[in-house]
Every structure is written in C-alpha cells, then in structure tokens.
C-alpha cells in the first residue's frame, strides 16, 4: 500500500514494480467459498485530516464505519476485548492470578513507568530497547502475562516476547486503570478501550479494494515482475524480465532482510 500511495501522489515519472499478478502486496484479499479473507488484519484507523478525506474519495460508497465487537476465547469461555479489562466469566483462579499480578506490578512501579523505556545498555554503550516481556510483566503482572499476553503475542508474531521490543508494540495495547481492571473482573462492563474501538473498512472486496482504488489511477504498474538486484552506486535496478531500470529515487517496500540480499557486496 505504501508503494501504491507513493505512485498515486507522484502522479507521473514513476514505475511501480509488483511481483504478484495483482497490486496490494500484503494488503491483499483472497476470495474463497463466498468469503473474503485478508492476508492479515488491515483496519483503517483514520485520524489525519488528509487521509480522512483521501480514503473516502478513493473508495466512494464502498466504505463503512464499523464499531468493534471483538471477543477472546480463553479457558472454554468468551470474554470481551481487551482481556485486561474484561476478566468477567473466566475461572476464579485465573481472575485471582491476574488481579494479584497487576496489583503487585502497579505497587512496584512508579506512575510514569507504564510506557516503554530503555532498559540496560547494549554494545558500545547504546541503549537497549525494553522487551515486550519485561514491559508486560511490570505493567500487567505475571497473571495477565501467563494467561493472555505471552501466548497471544507468541501466536501472533511467531516469536518469543523476549525478542519483541515494547517500543512499537506497547503503544497499541489498551492500559485500563486498576479500578477498570477490577470492575471488568466482577461485572460485564461494555466500556470501549483502545484506539480501534471504531474503524473504517471497505464494504466489499476486503482491504484489497483500497489497493485497487489506488491502482485505477496508476497506469505505470508492472505486474508479475520482481526486482532481482539493485546497484546503489549506479542507481540501477535489474528486473526479473531482464530489463535494467535507471532511477533517480528508489522507494523500497520489500522486507529489509530481502532488500539487503538484492544489493551485491562491493
């Protein structure tokens, strides 16, 4: 979507190269058995005045404002999202462990420590970012970590919370007060938490409808074409078609690990 937006705003003097047969990259949608599946979650949390105008202009009537109705299946029951504010209905032992852990964590932490902060020092004195594991334990305690945060994030990201940094994950995690945590443990509260309590999403076609909306205005898209190598000194990109493209500016939206392999060692 970043490459599509870049080309859309340049309007001309660009070439957009896409290795798949459709635009969108990871913001693609698959149609199967009458259903539409996105490659991953792509909800439109629009705040910026420009994007609040741009997205409706692109999608027109194919856009709806949705209220989040998310539930978590845990210990053979469903609880409201977010888990940390809605323990009601879970087994008594789980509720006890979560409440005990969060109270202990809050008593040990100073008021300004619920945001990510550097912990420790890395090589040559560089600050070492705090891990998600450390941040969860000192913010929500051992109970919430055990019953939700660690298994959920390991399932979502496929890596241990030790290698995820809290700097980019934690800002999106709702942080209810102790009073709200307790209320949610003993009553079915319906208060909305988090930045995505409401969001925009295409009515039809999944998130790729937005990619197609961008692409309608972009004649210079080369599909089924991958970048094979990049020569930074000569400002040239070799494509899978064998064509060599000279560029003035290169906008790369491929994963960094793959991009590095495209640049030959000098």
PDB file of N, CA and C in Angstrom, residues 66-125:
ATOM      1  N   UNK A  66     -17.270   1.059  11.199  1.00  0.00           N
ATOM      2  CA  UNK A  66     -17.659  -0.103  11.994  1.00  0.00           C
ATOM      3  C   UNK A  66     -17.336   0.102  13.471  1.00  0.00           C
ATOM      4  N   UNK A  67     -18.176  -0.424  14.324  1.00  0.00           N
ATOM      5  CA  UNK A  67     -17.907  -0.460  15.754  1.00  0.00           C
ATOM      6  C   UNK A  67     -17.312  -1.831  16.085  1.00  0.00           C
ATOM      7  N   UNK A  68     -16.203  -1.820  16.796  1.00  0.00           N
ATOM      8  CA  UNK A  68     -15.527  -3.069  17.124  1.00  0.00           C
ATOM      9  C   UNK A  68     -16.394  -3.941  18.042  1.00  0.00           C
ATOM     10  N   UNK A  69     -16.519  -5.205  17.676  1.00  0.00           N
ATOM     11  CA  UNK A  69     -17.176  -6.203  18.522  1.00  0.00           C
ATOM     12  C   UNK A  69     -16.263  -7.422  18.564  1.00  0.00           C
ATOM     13  N   UNK A  70     -15.253  -7.357  19.402  1.00  0.00           N
ATOM     14  CA  UNK A  70     -14.226  -8.393  19.454  1.00  0.00           C
ATOM     15  C   UNK A  70     -14.306  -9.159  20.773  1.00  0.00           C
ATOM     16  N   UNK A  71     -14.146 -10.480  20.669  1.00  0.00           N
ATOM     17  CA  UNK A  71     -14.199 -11.355  21.835  1.00  0.00           C
ATOM     18  C   UNK A  71     -12.969 -12.260  21.847  1.00  0.00           C
ATOM     19  N   UNK A  72     -12.600 -12.715  23.029  1.00  0.00           N
ATOM     20  CA  UNK A  72     -11.435 -13.583  23.208  1.00  0.00           C
ATOM     21  C   UNK A  72     -11.899 -14.918  23.769  1.00  0.00           C
ATOM     22  N   UNK A  73     -11.511 -16.003  23.111  1.00  0.00           N
ATOM     23  CA  UNK A  73     -11.852 -17.344  23.602  1.00  0.00           C
ATOM     24  C   UNK A  73     -10.701 -17.859  24.447  1.00  0.00           C
ATOM     25  N   UNK A  74     -10.955 -18.060  25.735  1.00  0.00           N
ATOM     26  CA  UNK A  74      -9.911 -18.474  26.665  1.00  0.00           C
ATOM     27  C   UNK A  74     -10.546 -19.277  27.797  1.00  0.00           C
ATOM     28  N   UNK A  75      -9.912 -20.386  28.165  1.00  0.00           N
ATOM     29  CA  UNK A  75     -10.412 -21.241  29.252  1.00  0.00           C
ATOM     30  C   UNK A  75     -11.879 -21.622  29.034  1.00  0.00           C
ATOM     31  N   UNK A  76     -12.179 -22.017  27.798  1.00  0.00           N
ATOM     32  CA  UNK A  76     -13.513 -22.506  27.423  1.00  0.00           C
ATOM     33  C   UNK A  76     -14.622 -21.470  27.597  1.00  0.00           C
ATOM     34  N   UNK A  77     -14.291 -20.210  27.507  1.00  0.00           N
ATOM     35  CA  UNK A  77     -15.323 -19.177  27.585  1.00  0.00           C
ATOM     36  C   UNK A  77     -14.915 -17.979  26.738  1.00  0.00           C
ATOM     37  N   UNK A  78     -15.874 -17.124  26.443  1.00  0.00           N
ATOM     38  CA  UNK A  78     -15.615 -15.905  25.680  1.00  0.00           C
ATOM     39  C   UNK A  78     -15.648 -14.703  26.614  1.00  0.00           C
ATOM     40  N   UNK A  79     -14.665 -13.837  26.477  1.00  0.00           N
ATOM     41  CA  UNK A  79     -14.657 -12.571  27.214  1.00  0.00           C
ATOM     42  C   UNK A  79     -14.472 -11.428  26.221  1.00  0.00           C
ATOM     43  N   UNK A  80     -14.888 -10.259  26.627  1.00  0.00           N
ATOM     44  CA  UNK A  80     -14.774  -9.103  25.744  1.00  0.00           C
ATOM     45  C   UNK A  80     -13.318  -8.677  25.590  1.00  0.00           C
ATOM     46  N   UNK A  81     -13.043  -8.036  24.462  1.00  0.00           N
ATOM     47  CA  UNK A  81     -11.737  -7.399  24.248  1.00  0.00           C
ATOM     48  C   UNK A  81     -11.781  -5.998  24.869  1.00  0.00           C
ATOM     49  N   UNK A  82     -10.690  -5.541  25.513  1.00  0.00           N
ATOM     50  CA  UNK A  82      -9.422  -6.226  25.731  1.00  0.00           C
ATOM     51  C   UNK A  82      -9.457  -7.113  26.977  1.00  0.00           C
ATOM     52  N   UNK A  83      -8.685  -8.154  26.953  1.00  0.00           N
ATOM     53  CA  UNK A  83      -8.644  -9.153  28.022  1.00  0.00           C
ATOM     54  C   UNK A  83      -8.389  -8.511  29.376  1.00  0.00           C
ATOM     55  N   UNK A  84      -7.444  -7.550  29.419  1.00  0.00           N
ATOM     56  CA  UNK A  84      -7.023  -6.974  30.686  1.00  0.00           C
ATOM     57  C   UNK A  84      -8.104  -6.132  31.360  1.00  0.00           C
ATOM     58  N   UNK A  85      -9.180  -5.831  30.654  1.00  0.00           N
ATOM     59  CA  UNK A  85     -10.270  -5.060  31.250  1.00  0.00           C
ATOM     60  C   UNK A  85     -11.558  -5.866  31.340  1.00  0.00           C
ATOM     61  N   UNK A  86     -11.488  -7.157  30.970  1.00  0.00           N
ATOM     62  CA  UNK A  86     -12.718  -7.958  30.903  1.00  0.00           C
ATOM     63  C   UNK A  86     -12.478  -9.394  31.336  1.00  0.00           C
ATOM     64  N   UNK A  87     -12.137  -9.576  32.605  1.00  0.00           N
ATOM     65  CA  UNK A  87     -11.911 -10.915  33.140  1.00  0.00           C
ATOM     66  C   UNK A  87     -13.210 -11.624  33.512  1.00  0.00           C
ATOM     67  N   UNK A  88     -14.296 -10.901  33.524  1.00  0.00           N
ATOM     68  CA  UNK A  88     -15.586 -11.453  33.977  1.00  0.00           C
ATOM     69  C   UNK A  88     -15.968 -12.693  33.164  1.00  0.00           C
ATOM     70  N   UNK A  89     -16.278 -13.774  33.899  1.00  0.00           N
ATOM     71  CA  UNK A  89     -16.662 -15.017  33.240  1.00  0.00           C
ATOM     72  C   UNK A  89     -15.554 -16.050  33.188  1.00  0.00           C
ATOM     73  N   UNK A  90     -14.310 -15.637  33.432  1.00  0.00           N
ATOM     74  CA  UNK A  90     -13.188 -16.572  33.438  1.00  0.00           C
ATOM     75  C   UNK A  90     -13.163 -17.359  34.754  1.00  0.00           C
ATOM     76  N   UNK A  91     -12.452 -18.487  34.816  1.00  0.00           N
ATOM     77  CA  UNK A  91     -12.357 -19.241  36.077  1.00  0.00           C
ATOM     78  C   UNK A  91     -11.821 -18.382  37.216  1.00  0.00           C
ATOM     79  N   UNK A  92     -12.301 -18.671  38.419  1.00  0.00           N
ATOM     80  CA  UNK A  92     -11.938 -17.882  39.598  1.00  0.00           C
ATOM     81  C   UNK A  92     -10.428 -17.818  39.796  1.00  0.00           C
ATOM     82  N   UNK A  93      -9.734 -18.949  39.571  1.00  0.00           N
ATOM     83  CA  UNK A  93      -8.285 -18.982  39.773  1.00  0.00           C
ATOM     84  C   UNK A  93      -7.571 -18.060  38.789  1.00  0.00           C
ATOM     85  N   UNK A  94      -8.043 -18.001  37.544  1.00  0.00           N
ATOM     86  CA  UNK A  94      -7.432 -17.124  36.537  1.00  0.00           C
ATOM     87  C   UNK A  94      -7.625 -15.662  36.930  1.00  0.00           C
ATOM     88  N   UNK A  95      -8.840 -15.315  37.339  1.00  0.00           N
ATOM     89  CA  UNK A  95      -9.111 -13.936  37.762  1.00  0.00           C
ATOM     90  C   UNK A  95      -8.225 -13.558  38.945  1.00  0.00           C
ATOM     91  N   UNK A  96      -8.102 -14.475  39.898  1.00  0.00           N
ATOM     92  CA  UNK A  96      -7.281 -14.208  41.088  1.00  0.00           C
ATOM     93  C   UNK A  96      -5.830 -13.964  40.719  1.00  0.00           C
ATOM     94  N   UNK A  97      -5.274 -14.790  39.836  1.00  0.00           N
ATOM     95  CA  UNK A  97      -3.871 -14.638  39.437  1.00  0.00           C
ATOM     96  C   UNK A  97      -3.648 -13.321  38.687  1.00  0.00           C
ATOM     97  N   UNK A  98      -4.601 -12.956  37.834  1.00  0.00           N
ATOM     98  CA  UNK A  98      -4.448 -11.720  37.059  1.00  0.00           C
ATOM     99  C   UNK A  98      -4.538 -10.492  37.956  1.00  0.00           C
ATOM    100  N   UNK A  99      -5.525 -10.474  38.856  1.00  0.00           N
ATOM    101  CA  UNK A  99      -5.683  -9.322  39.754  1.00  0.00           C
ATOM    102  C   UNK A  99      -4.504  -9.198  40.698  1.00  0.00           C
ATOM    103  N   UNK A 100      -4.064 -10.297  41.265  1.00  0.00           N
ATOM    104  CA  UNK A 100      -2.909 -10.269  42.174  1.00  0.00           C
ATOM    105  C   UNK A 100      -1.672  -9.761  41.445  1.00  0.00           C
ATOM    106  N   UNK A 101      -1.457 -10.239  40.215  1.00  0.00           N
ATOM    107  CA  UNK A 101      -0.276  -9.833  39.465  1.00  0.00           C
ATOM    108  C   UNK A 101      -0.280  -8.367  39.096  1.00  0.00           C
ATOM    109  N   UNK A 102      -1.434  -7.844  38.639  1.00  0.00           N
ATOM    110  CA  UNK A 102      -1.465  -6.449  38.212  1.00  0.00           C
ATOM    111  C   UNK A 102      -1.330  -5.503  39.397  1.00  0.00           C
ATOM    112  N   UNK A 103      -1.913  -5.862  40.540  1.00  0.00           N
ATOM    113  CA  UNK A 103      -1.764  -5.016  41.735  1.00  0.00           C
ATOM    114  C   UNK A 103      -0.313  -5.000  42.184  1.00  0.00           C
ATOM    115  N   UNK A 104       0.344  -6.154  42.205  1.00  0.00           N
ATOM    116  CA  UNK A 104       1.755  -6.215  42.603  1.00  0.00           C
ATOM    117  C   UNK A 104       2.620  -5.417  41.642  1.00  0.00           C
ATOM    118  N   UNK A 105       2.348  -5.528  40.347  1.00  0.00           N
ATOM    119  CA  UNK A 105       3.136  -4.796  39.356  1.00  0.00           C
ATOM    120  C   UNK A 105       2.974  -3.294  39.522  1.00  0.00           C
ATOM    121  N   UNK A 106       1.747  -2.844  39.763  1.00  0.00           N
ATOM    122  CA  UNK A 106       1.496  -1.411  39.905  1.00  0.00           C
ATOM    123  C   UNK A 106       2.094  -0.858  41.193  1.00  0.00           C
ATOM    124  N   UNK A 107       2.094  -1.655  42.250  1.00  0.00           N
ATOM    125  CA  UNK A 107       2.690  -1.199  43.508  1.00  0.00           C
ATOM    126  C   UNK A 107       4.199  -1.059  43.396  1.00  0.00           C
ATOM    127  N   UNK A 108       4.809  -1.882  42.570  1.00  0.00           N
ATOM    128  CA  UNK A 108       6.263  -1.841  42.408  1.00  0.00           C
ATOM    129  C   UNK A 108       6.727  -0.770  41.429  1.00  0.00           C
ATOM    130  N   UNK A 109       5.822  -0.322  40.565  1.00  0.00           N
ATOM    131  CA  UNK A 109       6.207   0.626  39.509  1.00  0.00           C
ATOM    132  C   UNK A 109       5.862   2.044  39.912  1.00  0.00           C
ATOM    133  N   UNK A 110       6.684   2.998  39.465  1.00  0.00           N
ATOM    134  CA  UNK A 110       6.366   4.406  39.659  1.00  0.00           C
ATOM    135  C   UNK A 110       5.308   4.811  38.645  1.00  0.00           C
ATOM    136  N   UNK A 111       4.565   5.905  38.858  1.00  0.00           N
ATOM    137  CA  UNK A 111       3.442   6.273  37.986  1.00  0.00           C
ATOM    138  C   UNK A 111       3.797   6.453  36.521  1.00  0.00           C
ATOM    139  N   UNK A 112       5.044   6.780  36.222  1.00  0.00           N
ATOM    140  CA  UNK A 112       5.408   7.061  34.828  1.00  0.00           C
ATOM    141  C   UNK A 112       6.016   5.856  34.121  1.00  0.00           C
ATOM    142  N   UNK A 113       5.906   4.671  34.700  1.00  0.00           N
ATOM    143  CA  UNK A 113       6.583   3.512  34.121  1.00  0.00           C
ATOM    144  C   UNK A 113       5.670   2.590  33.332  1.00  0.00           C
ATOM    145  N   UNK A 114       4.499   3.080  32.926  1.00  0.00           N
ATOM    146  CA  UNK A 114       3.635   2.205  32.134  1.00  0.00           C
ATOM    147  C   UNK A 114       3.866   2.393  30.637  1.00  0.00           C
ATOM    148  N   UNK A 115       4.827   3.226  30.293  1.00  0.00           N
ATOM    149  CA  UNK A 115       5.209   3.393  28.899  1.00  0.00           C
ATOM    150  C   UNK A 115       6.542   2.706  28.672  1.00  0.00           C
ATOM    151  N   UNK A 116       6.820   2.259  27.449  1.00  0.00           N
ATOM    152  CA  UNK A 116       8.094   1.592  27.169  1.00  0.00           C
ATOM    153  C   UNK A 116       9.264   2.514  27.447  1.00  0.00           C
ATOM    154  N   UNK A 117      10.344   1.945  27.959  1.00  0.00           N
ATOM    155  CA  UNK A 117      11.543   2.731  28.224  1.00  0.00           C
ATOM    156  C   UNK A 117      12.755   1.846  28.004  1.00  0.00           C
ATOM    157  N   UNK A 118      13.913   2.440  27.671  1.00  0.00           N
ATOM    158  CA  UNK A 118      15.107   1.636  27.501  1.00  0.00           C
ATOM    159  C   UNK A 118      15.487   0.963  28.801  1.00  0.00           C
ATOM    160  N   UNK A 119      15.915  -0.275  28.727  1.00  0.00           N
ATOM    161  CA  UNK A 119      16.382  -0.966  29.931  1.00  0.00           C
ATOM    162  C   UNK A 119      17.714  -1.619  29.615  1.00  0.00           C
ATOM    163  N   UNK A 120      18.721  -1.308  30.410  1.00  0.00           N
ATOM    164  CA  UNK A 120      20.030  -1.882  30.162  1.00  0.00           C
ATOM    165  C   UNK A 120      20.792  -1.136  29.088  1.00  0.00           C
ATOM    166  N   UNK A 121      22.016  -1.608  28.823  1.00  0.00           N
ATOM    167  CA  UNK A 121      22.848  -0.995  27.799  1.00  0.00           C
ATOM    168  C   UNK A 121      23.303  -2.063  26.826  1.00  0.00           C
ATOM    169  N   UNK A 122      23.386  -1.697  25.569  1.00  0.00           N
ATOM    170  CA  UNK A 122      23.824  -2.626  24.537  1.00  0.00           C
ATOM    171  C   UNK A 122      25.307  -2.478  24.272  1.00  0.00           C
ATOM    172  N   UNK A 123      25.733  -2.916  23.101  1.00  0.00           N
ATOM    173  CA  UNK A 123      27.134  -2.812  22.733  1.00  0.00           C
ATOM    174  C   UNK A 123      27.542  -1.360  22.620  1.00  0.00           C
ATOM    175  N   UNK A 124      28.757  -1.076  23.035  1.00  0.00           N
ATOM    176  CA  UNK A 124      29.344   0.260  22.925  1.00  0.00           C
ATOM    177  C   UNK A 124      28.475   1.317  23.596  1.00  0.00           C
ATOM    178  N   UNK A 125      27.775   0.928  24.672  1.00  0.00           N
ATOM    179  CA  UNK A 125      27.021   1.901  25.457  1.00  0.00           C
ATOM    180  C   UNK A 125      25.695   2.311  24.876  1.00  0.00           C
TER     181      UNK A 125
END
